CSV table of C-alpha atoms in Angstrom, one decimal:
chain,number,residue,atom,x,y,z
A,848,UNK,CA,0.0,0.0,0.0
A,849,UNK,CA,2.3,2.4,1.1
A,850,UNK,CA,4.9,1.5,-2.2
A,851,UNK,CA,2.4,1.8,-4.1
A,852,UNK,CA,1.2,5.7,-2.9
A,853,UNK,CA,4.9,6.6,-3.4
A,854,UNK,CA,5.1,5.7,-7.1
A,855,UNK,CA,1.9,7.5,-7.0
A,856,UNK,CA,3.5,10.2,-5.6
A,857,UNK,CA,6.1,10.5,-8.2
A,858,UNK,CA,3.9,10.7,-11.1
A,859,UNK,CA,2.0,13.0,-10.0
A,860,UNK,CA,5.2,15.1,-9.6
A,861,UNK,CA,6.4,14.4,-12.7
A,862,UNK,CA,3.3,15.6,-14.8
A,863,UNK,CA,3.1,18.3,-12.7
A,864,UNK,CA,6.6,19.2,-14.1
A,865,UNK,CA,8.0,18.9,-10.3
A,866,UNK,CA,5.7,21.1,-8.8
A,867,UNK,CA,6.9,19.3,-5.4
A,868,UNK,CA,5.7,21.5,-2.9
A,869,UNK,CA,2.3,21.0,-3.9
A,870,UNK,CA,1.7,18.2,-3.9
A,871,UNK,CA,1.9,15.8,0.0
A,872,UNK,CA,5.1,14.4,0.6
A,873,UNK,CA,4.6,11.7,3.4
A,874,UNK,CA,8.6,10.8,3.4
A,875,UNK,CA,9.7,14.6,3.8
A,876,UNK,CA,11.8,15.1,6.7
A,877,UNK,CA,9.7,18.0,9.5
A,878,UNK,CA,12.6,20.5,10.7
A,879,UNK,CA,10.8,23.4,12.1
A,880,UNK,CA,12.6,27.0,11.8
A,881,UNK,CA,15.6,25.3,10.2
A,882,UNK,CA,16.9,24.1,13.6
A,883,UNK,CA,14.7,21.7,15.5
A,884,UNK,CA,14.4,18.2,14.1
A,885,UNK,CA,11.3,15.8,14.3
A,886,UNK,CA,10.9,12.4,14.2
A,887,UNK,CA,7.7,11.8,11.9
A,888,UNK,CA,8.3,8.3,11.2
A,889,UNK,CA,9.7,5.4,13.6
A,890,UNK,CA,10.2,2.1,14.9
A,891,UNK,CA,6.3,1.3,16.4
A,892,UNK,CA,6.7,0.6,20.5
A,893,UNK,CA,6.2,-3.1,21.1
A,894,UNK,CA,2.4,-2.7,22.8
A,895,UNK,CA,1.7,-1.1,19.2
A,896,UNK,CA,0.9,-3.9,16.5
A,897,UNK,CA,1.9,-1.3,13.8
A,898,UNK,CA,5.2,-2.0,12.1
A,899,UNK,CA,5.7,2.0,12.5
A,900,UNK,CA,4.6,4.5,13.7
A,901,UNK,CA,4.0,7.8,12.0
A,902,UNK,CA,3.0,12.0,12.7
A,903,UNK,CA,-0.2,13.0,11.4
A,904,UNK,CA,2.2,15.5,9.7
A,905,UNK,CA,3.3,13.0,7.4
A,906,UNK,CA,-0.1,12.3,6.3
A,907,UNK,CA,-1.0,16.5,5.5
A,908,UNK,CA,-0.3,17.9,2.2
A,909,UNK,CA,3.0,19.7,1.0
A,910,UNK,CA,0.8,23.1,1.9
A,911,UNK,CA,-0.3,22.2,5.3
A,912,UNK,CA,3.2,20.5,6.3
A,913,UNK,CA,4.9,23.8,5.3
A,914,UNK,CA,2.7,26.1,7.6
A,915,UNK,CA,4.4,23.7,10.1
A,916,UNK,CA,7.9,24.3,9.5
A,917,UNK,CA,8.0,28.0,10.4
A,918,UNK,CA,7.0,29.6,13.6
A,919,UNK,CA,5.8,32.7,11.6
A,920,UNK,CA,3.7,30.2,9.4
A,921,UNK,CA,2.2,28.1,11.7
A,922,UNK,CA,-1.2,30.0,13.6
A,923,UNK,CA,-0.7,28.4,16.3
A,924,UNK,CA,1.9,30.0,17.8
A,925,UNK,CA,-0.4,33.1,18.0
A,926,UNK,CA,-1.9,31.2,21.1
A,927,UNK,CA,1.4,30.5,22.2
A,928,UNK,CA,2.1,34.3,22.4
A,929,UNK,CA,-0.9,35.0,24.2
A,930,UNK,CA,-0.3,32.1,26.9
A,931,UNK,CA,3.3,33.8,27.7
A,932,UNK,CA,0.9,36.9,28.8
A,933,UNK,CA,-0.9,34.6,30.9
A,934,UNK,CA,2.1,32.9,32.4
A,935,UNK,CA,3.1,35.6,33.7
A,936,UNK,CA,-0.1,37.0,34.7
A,937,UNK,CA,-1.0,37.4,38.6
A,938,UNK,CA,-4.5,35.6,39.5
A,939,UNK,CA,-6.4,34.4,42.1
A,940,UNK,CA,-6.3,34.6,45.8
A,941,UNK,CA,-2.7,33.9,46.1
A,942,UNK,CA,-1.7,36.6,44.1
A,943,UNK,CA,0.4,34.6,42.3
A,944,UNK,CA,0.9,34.0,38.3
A,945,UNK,CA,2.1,30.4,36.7
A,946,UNK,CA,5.8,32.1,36.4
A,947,UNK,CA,6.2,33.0,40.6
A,948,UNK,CA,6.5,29.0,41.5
A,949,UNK,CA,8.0,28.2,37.8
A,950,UNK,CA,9.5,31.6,36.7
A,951,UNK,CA,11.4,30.9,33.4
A,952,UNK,CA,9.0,28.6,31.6
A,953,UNK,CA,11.5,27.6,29.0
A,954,UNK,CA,13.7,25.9,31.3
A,955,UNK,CA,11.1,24.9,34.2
A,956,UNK,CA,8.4,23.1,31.3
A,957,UNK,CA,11.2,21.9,29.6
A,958,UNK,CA,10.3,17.9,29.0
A,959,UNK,CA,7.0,18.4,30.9
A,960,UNK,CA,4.5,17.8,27.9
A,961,UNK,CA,6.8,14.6,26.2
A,962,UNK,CA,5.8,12.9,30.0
A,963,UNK,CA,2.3,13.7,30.2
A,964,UNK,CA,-0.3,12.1,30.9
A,965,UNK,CA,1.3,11.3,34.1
A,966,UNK,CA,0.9,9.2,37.6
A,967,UNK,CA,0.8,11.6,40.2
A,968,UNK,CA,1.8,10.1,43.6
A,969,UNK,CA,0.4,12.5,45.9
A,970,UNK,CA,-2.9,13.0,44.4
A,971,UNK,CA,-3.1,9.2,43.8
A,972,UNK,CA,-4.5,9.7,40.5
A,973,UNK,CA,-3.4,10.1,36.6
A,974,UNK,CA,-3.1,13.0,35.4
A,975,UNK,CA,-3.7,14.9,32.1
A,976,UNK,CA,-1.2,18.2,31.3
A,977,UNK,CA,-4.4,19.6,31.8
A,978,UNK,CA,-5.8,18.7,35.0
A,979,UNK,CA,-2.3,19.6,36.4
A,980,UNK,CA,-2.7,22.6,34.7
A,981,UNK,CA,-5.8,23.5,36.7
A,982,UNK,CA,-4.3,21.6,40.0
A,983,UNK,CA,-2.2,24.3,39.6
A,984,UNK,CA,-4.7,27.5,39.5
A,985,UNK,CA,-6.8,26.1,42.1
A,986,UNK,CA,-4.6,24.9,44.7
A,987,UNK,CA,-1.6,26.8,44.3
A,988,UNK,CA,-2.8,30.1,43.2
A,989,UNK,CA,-6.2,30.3,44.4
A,990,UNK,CA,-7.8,30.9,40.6
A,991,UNK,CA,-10.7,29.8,38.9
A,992,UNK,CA,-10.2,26.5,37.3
A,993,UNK,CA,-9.8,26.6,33.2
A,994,UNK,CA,-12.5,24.9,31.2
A,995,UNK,CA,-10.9,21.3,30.0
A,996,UNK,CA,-11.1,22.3,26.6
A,997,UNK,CA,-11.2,26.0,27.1
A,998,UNK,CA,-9.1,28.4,24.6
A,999,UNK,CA,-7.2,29.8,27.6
A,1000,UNK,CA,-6.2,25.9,28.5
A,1001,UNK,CA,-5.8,24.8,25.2
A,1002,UNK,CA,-2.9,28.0,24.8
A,1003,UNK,CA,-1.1,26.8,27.7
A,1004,UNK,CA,-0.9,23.5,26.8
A,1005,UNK,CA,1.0,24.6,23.8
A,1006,UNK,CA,2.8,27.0,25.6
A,1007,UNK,CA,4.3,24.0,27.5
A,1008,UNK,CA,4.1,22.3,24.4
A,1009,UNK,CA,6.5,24.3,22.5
A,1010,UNK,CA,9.4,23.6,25.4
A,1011,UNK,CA,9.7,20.2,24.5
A,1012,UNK,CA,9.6,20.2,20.8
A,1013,UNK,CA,11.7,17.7,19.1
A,1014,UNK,CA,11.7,15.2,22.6
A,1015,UNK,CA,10.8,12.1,21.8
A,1016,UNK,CA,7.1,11.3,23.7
A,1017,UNK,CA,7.6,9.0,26.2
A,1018,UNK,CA,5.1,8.5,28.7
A,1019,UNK,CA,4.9,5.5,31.5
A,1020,UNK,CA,2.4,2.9,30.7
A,1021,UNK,CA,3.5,0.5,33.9
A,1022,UNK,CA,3.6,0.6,37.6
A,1023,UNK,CA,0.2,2.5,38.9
A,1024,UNK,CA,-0.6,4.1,35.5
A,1025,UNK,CA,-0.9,0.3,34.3
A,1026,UNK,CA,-5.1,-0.5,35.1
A,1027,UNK,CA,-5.8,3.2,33.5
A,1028,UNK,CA,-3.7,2.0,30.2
A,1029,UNK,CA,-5.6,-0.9,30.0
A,1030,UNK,CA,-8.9,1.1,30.3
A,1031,UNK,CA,-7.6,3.3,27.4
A,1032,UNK,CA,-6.8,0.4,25.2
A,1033,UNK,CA,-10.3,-1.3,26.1
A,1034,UNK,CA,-12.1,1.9,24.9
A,1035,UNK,CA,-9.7,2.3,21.9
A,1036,UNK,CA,-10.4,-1.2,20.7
A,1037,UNK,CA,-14.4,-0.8,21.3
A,1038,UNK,CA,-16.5,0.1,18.2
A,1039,UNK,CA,-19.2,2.9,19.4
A,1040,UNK,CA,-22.0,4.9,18.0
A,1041,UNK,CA,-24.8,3.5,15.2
A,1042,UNK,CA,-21.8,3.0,13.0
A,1043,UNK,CA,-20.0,0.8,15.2
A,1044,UNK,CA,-16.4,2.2,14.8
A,1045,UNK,CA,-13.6,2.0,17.5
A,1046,UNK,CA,-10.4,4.1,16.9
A,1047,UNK,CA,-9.0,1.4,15.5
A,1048,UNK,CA,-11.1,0.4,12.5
A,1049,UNK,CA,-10.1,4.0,11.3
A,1050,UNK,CA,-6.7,4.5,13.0
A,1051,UNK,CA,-5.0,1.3,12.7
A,1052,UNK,CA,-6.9,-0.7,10.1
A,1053,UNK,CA,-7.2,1.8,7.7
A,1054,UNK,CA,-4.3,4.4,8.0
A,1055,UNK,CA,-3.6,6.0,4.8
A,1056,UNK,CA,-6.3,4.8,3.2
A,1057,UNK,CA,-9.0,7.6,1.6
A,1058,UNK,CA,-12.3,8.2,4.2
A,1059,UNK,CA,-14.2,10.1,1.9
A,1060,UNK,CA,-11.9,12.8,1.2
A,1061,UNK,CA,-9.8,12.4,4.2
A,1062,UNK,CA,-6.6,11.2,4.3
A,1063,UNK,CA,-6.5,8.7,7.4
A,1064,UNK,CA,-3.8,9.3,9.9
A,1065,UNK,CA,-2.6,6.6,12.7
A,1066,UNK,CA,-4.3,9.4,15.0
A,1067,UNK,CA,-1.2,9.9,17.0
A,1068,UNK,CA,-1.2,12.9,19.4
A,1069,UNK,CA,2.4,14.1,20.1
A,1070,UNK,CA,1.3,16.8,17.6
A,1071,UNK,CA,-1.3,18.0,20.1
A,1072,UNK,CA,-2.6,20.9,20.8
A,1073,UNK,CA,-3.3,21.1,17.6
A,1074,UNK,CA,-4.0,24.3,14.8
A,1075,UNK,CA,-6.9,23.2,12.7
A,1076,UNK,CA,-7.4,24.7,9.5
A,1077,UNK,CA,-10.7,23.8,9.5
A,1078,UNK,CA,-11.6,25.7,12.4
A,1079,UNK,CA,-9.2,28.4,12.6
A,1080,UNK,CA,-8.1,27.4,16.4
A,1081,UNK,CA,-5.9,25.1,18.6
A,1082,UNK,CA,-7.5,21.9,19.6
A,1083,UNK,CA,-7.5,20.1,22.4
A,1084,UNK,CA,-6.8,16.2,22.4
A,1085,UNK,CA,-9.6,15.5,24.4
A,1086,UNK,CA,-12.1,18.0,22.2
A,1087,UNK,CA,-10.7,16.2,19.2
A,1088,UNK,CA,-11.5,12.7,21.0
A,1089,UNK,CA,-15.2,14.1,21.3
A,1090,UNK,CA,-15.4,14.7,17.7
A,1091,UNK,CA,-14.3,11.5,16.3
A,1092,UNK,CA,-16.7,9.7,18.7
A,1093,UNK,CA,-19.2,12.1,17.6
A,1094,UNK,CA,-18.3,11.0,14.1
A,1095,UNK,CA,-19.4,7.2,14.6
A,1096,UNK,CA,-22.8,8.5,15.8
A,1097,UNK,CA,-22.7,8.0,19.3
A,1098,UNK,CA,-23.0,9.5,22.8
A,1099,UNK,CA,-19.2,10.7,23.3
A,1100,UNK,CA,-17.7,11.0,26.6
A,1101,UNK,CA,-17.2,14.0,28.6
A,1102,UNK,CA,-13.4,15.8,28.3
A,1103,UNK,CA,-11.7,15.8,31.6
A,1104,UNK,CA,-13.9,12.6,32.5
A,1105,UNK,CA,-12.2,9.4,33.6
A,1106,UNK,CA,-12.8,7.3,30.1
A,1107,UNK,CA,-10.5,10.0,27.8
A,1108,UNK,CA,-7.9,10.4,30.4
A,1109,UNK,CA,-7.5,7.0,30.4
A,1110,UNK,CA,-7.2,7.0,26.8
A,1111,UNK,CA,-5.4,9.7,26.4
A,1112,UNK,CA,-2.8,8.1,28.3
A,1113,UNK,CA,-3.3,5.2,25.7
A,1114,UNK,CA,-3.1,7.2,22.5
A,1115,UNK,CA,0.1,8.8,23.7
A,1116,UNK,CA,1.3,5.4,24.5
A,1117,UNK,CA,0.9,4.5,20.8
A,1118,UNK,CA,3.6,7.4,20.1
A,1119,UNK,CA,5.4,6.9,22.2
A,1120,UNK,CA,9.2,7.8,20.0
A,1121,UNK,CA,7.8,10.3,17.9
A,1122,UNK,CA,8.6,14.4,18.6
A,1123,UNK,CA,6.5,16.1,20.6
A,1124,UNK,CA,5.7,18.9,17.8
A,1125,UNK,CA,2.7,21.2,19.7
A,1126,UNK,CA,1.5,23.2,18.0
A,1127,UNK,CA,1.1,21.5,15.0
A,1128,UNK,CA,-1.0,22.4,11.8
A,1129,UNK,CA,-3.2,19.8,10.5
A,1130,UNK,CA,-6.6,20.2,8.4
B,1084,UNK,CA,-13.1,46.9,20.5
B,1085,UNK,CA,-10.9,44.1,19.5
B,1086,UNK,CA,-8.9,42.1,22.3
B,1087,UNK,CA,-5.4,40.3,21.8
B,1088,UNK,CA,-4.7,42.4,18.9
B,1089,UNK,CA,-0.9,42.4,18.3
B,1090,UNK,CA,1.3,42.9,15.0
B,1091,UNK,CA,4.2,40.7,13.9
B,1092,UNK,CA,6.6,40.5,11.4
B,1093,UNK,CA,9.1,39.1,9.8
B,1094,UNK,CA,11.6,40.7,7.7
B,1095,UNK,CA,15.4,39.4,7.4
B,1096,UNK,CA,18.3,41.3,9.1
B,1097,UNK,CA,20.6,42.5,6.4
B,1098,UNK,CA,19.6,42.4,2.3
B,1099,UNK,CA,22.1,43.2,-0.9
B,1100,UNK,CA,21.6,46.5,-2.2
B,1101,UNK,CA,19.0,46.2,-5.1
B,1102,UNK,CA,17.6,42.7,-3.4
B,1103,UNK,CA,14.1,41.9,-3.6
B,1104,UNK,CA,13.2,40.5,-0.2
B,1105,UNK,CA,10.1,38.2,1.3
B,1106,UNK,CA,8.2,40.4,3.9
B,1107,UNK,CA,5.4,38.9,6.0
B,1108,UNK,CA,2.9,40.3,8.0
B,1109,UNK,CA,0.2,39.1,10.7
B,1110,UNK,CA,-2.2,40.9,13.2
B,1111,UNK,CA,-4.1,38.5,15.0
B,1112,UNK,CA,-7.3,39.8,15.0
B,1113,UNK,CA,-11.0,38.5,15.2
B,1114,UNK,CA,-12.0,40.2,11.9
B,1115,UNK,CA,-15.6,40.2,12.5
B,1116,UNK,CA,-17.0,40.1,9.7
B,1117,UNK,CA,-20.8,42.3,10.4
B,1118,UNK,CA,-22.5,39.2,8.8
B,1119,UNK,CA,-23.0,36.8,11.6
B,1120,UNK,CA,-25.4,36.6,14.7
B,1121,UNK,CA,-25.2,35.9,18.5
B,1122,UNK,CA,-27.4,33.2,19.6
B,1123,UNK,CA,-30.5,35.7,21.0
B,1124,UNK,CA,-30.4,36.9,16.7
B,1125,UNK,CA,-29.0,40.1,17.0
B,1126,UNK,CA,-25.9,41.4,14.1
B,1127,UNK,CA,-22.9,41.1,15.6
B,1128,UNK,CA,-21.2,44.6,14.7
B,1129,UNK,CA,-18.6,44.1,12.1
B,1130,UNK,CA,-14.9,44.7,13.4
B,1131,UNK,CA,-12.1,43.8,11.0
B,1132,UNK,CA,-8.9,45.5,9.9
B,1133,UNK,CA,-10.1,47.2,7.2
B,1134,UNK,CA,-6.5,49.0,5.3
B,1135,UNK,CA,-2.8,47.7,5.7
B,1136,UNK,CA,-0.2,49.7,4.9
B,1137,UNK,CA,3.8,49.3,4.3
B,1138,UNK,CA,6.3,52.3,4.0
B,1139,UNK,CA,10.0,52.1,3.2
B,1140,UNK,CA,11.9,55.5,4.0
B,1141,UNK,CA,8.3,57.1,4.2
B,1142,UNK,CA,7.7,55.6,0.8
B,1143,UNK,CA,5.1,53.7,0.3
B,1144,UNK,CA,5.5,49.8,-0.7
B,1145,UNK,CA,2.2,48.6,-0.7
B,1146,UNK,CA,-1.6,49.9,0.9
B,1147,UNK,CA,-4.3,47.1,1.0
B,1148,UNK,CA,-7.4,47.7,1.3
B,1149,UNK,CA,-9.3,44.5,3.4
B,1150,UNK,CA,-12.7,43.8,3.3
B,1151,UNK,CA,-15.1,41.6,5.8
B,1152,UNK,CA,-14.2,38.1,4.1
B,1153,UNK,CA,-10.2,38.3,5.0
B,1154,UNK,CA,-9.9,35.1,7.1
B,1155,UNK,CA,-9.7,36.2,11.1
B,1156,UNK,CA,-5.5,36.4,11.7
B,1157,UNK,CA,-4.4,38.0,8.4
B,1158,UNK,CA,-1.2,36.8,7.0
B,1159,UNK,CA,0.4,39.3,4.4
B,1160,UNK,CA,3.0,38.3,2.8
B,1161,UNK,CA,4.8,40.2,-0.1
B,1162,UNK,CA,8.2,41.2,-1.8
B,1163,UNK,CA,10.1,44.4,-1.6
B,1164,UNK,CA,13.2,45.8,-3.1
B,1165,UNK,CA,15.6,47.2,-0.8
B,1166,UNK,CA,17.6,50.0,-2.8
B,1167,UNK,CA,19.5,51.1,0.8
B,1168,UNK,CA,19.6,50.3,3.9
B,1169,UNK,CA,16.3,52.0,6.1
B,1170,UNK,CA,13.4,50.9,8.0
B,1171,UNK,CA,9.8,49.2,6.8
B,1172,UNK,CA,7.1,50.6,8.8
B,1173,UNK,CA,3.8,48.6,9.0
B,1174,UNK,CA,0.6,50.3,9.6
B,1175,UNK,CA,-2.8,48.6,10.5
B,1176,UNK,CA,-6.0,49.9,10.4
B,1177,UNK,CA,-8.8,48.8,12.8
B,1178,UNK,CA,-12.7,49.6,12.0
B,1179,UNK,CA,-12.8,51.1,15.7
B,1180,UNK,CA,-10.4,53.7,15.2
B,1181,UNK,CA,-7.2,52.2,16.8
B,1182,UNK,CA,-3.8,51.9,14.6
B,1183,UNK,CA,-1.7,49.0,15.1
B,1184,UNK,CA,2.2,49.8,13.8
B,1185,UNK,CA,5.3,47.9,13.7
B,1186,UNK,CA,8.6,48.9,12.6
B,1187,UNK,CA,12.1,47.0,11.3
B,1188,UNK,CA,15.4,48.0,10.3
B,1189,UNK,CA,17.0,46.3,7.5
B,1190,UNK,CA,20.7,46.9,7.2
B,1191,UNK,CA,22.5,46.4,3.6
B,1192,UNK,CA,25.7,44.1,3.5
């Protein structure tokens, strides 16, 4: 399948009198402003029956992949912009702002997203970059919780995002994050809705394959948040979770609730070697 | 009255005399377009960035005029000859009144 889109590939280039750019290159190599460089394609983990794994990027075309590969290109670093503001913005009852317990969030978020979703001992729970986001606000600066999927969340996710760009994911899937692993890979193997699709009819199935007019990815999410060109705004992993359940036809669970944190943790299991590249730029 | 609205851009350092150079531009901006409702029906009042301007010197490179269907965010991006070293001043003009500028030196060598 996959030789066969390549030679594809190549005609299309050569009628096209090497109009390259144009035209989706899924072998092109991602190196954002000339400097930082991504794995898009690798070796699949061994609790992944895929012989590799690969970036959503790899499945975009040439346009969408460029709008990637400069900062000044890609939208979503508008919202990265306006979550420096709030980092260092002063809220709450504590009168404190994200940078007066982390001050320099370039060296103190460094490696944080490539981690997450993470155990957390003390809380004795799992935790989402998000629900440690808001852990945060309430407990440490007094502040009104962010909505799960909220704009203002969704720009600090890829504010923290941005610090680890290029790390290879790599999030813990044993010791007490095991039983919630297991509940993710349940749900991602369950079909839902009147059409009776899991994620992996789609995701691992039928990656690369045409759905409609879609180009199916693996649905890996070390490219989240994500700029969507279809809606003109970062998305959240767990908003985007809601919409592909919505697409089957069914009753989708809640973001934040228990069932996508748990496969969240699974998703970012399945990518676990590719870059962390948030914000990317996908359709 | 439009929140968050802040101008980038992107012009290189240094150019040869003569050089014709990639410039680009982005305000983010809601660019509300005058078209669509709130949910109780009422217009919501159209607020966009309605002229873009570029001088060189205090010559002028290029004056845009934007209308209500420029995409919310809007990316300009256009080539300029640099005849001497000098700075590119980018103007934006908002439908409320307010004028967004940005300035870069470009240096020849």
């Amino acid at each position: 399948m996959a030789k066969l889109t390549v030679t594809t590939a190549i005609a299309a280039c050569a009628l096209m009198g090497g109009a390259v750019a144009a035209s989706a290159d899924e072998n092109a190599t991602l190196i954002v402003n000339g400097e930082i460089e991504m794995v898009t394609r690798t070796a699949a983990p061994d609790h992944v029956p895929l012989g590799e794994i690969r970036s959503g990027w790899t499945f975009r075309t040439g346009e969408t992949q460029a709008l990637q590969m400069d900062d000044f290109d890609n939208p979503g670093m508008i919202f990265v912009d306006q979550a420096i503001d709030a980092w260092n913005t002063v809220e709450g009852s504590a009168e404190k702002s994200c940078a007066s317990c982390h001050e320099d969030v370039e060296t103190s978020m460094e490696g944080v997203r490539a981690v997450y979703p993470k155990w957390n001992e003390d809380a004795g729970e799992l935790r989402t970059l998000a629900m440690q986001i808001n852990d945060c606000r309430e407990s440490q600066m007094g502040a009104e919780p962010y909505g799960y999927t909220s704009a203002d969340m969704t720009a600090m996710e890829a504010l923290i995002s941005v610090q680890s760009r290029g790390m290879p994911v790599n999030v813990a899937i044993d010791g007490p994050a095991a039983p919630y692993w297991e509940m993710g890979k349940e749900i991602y193997y369950t079909r839902y809705g009147q059409l009776e699709l899991s994620c992996a009819n789609c995701h691992e199935d039928n990656y690369d394959n045409m759905i409609r007019a879609d180009h199916l990815s693996q649905g890996q999410i070390n490219g989240f948040p994500t700029y969507r060109l279809k809606n003109a705004k970062l998305n959240q992993v767990q908003d985007r979770f809601k919409g592909c359940v919505r697409d089957t036809r069914g009753e989708t669970f809640s973001p934040g609730g228990p069932e996508f944190i748990a496969l969240e943790l699974y998703v970012a299991s399945r990518g676990n070697g590719l870059s962390v590249e948030g914000p990317s730029v996908r359709n | 009255m439009a929140d968050n609205v802040k101008p980038r851009v992107k012009v290189p350092r240094s150019a040869a005399a003569g050089e014709t150079i990639v410039i680009k531009t982005l305000i983010s901006h809601p660019m509300e377009s005058g078209q669509r409702k709130d949910s109780d029906g009422n217009t919501i009042p159209r607020s966009i960035i309605n002229r873009f301007t570029c001088e060189f010197n205090g010559t002028m490179v290029m004056d845009a005029k934007l209308e209500p269907a420029v995409s919310t965010n809007p990316f300009i991006e256009f080539e300029a000859v640099v005849p001497e070293a000098g700075e590119f001043t980018f103007t934006w003009y908002d439908d409320d009144g307010s004028v967004y500028t940005d300035t870069q030196s470009i240096a020849i060598g």
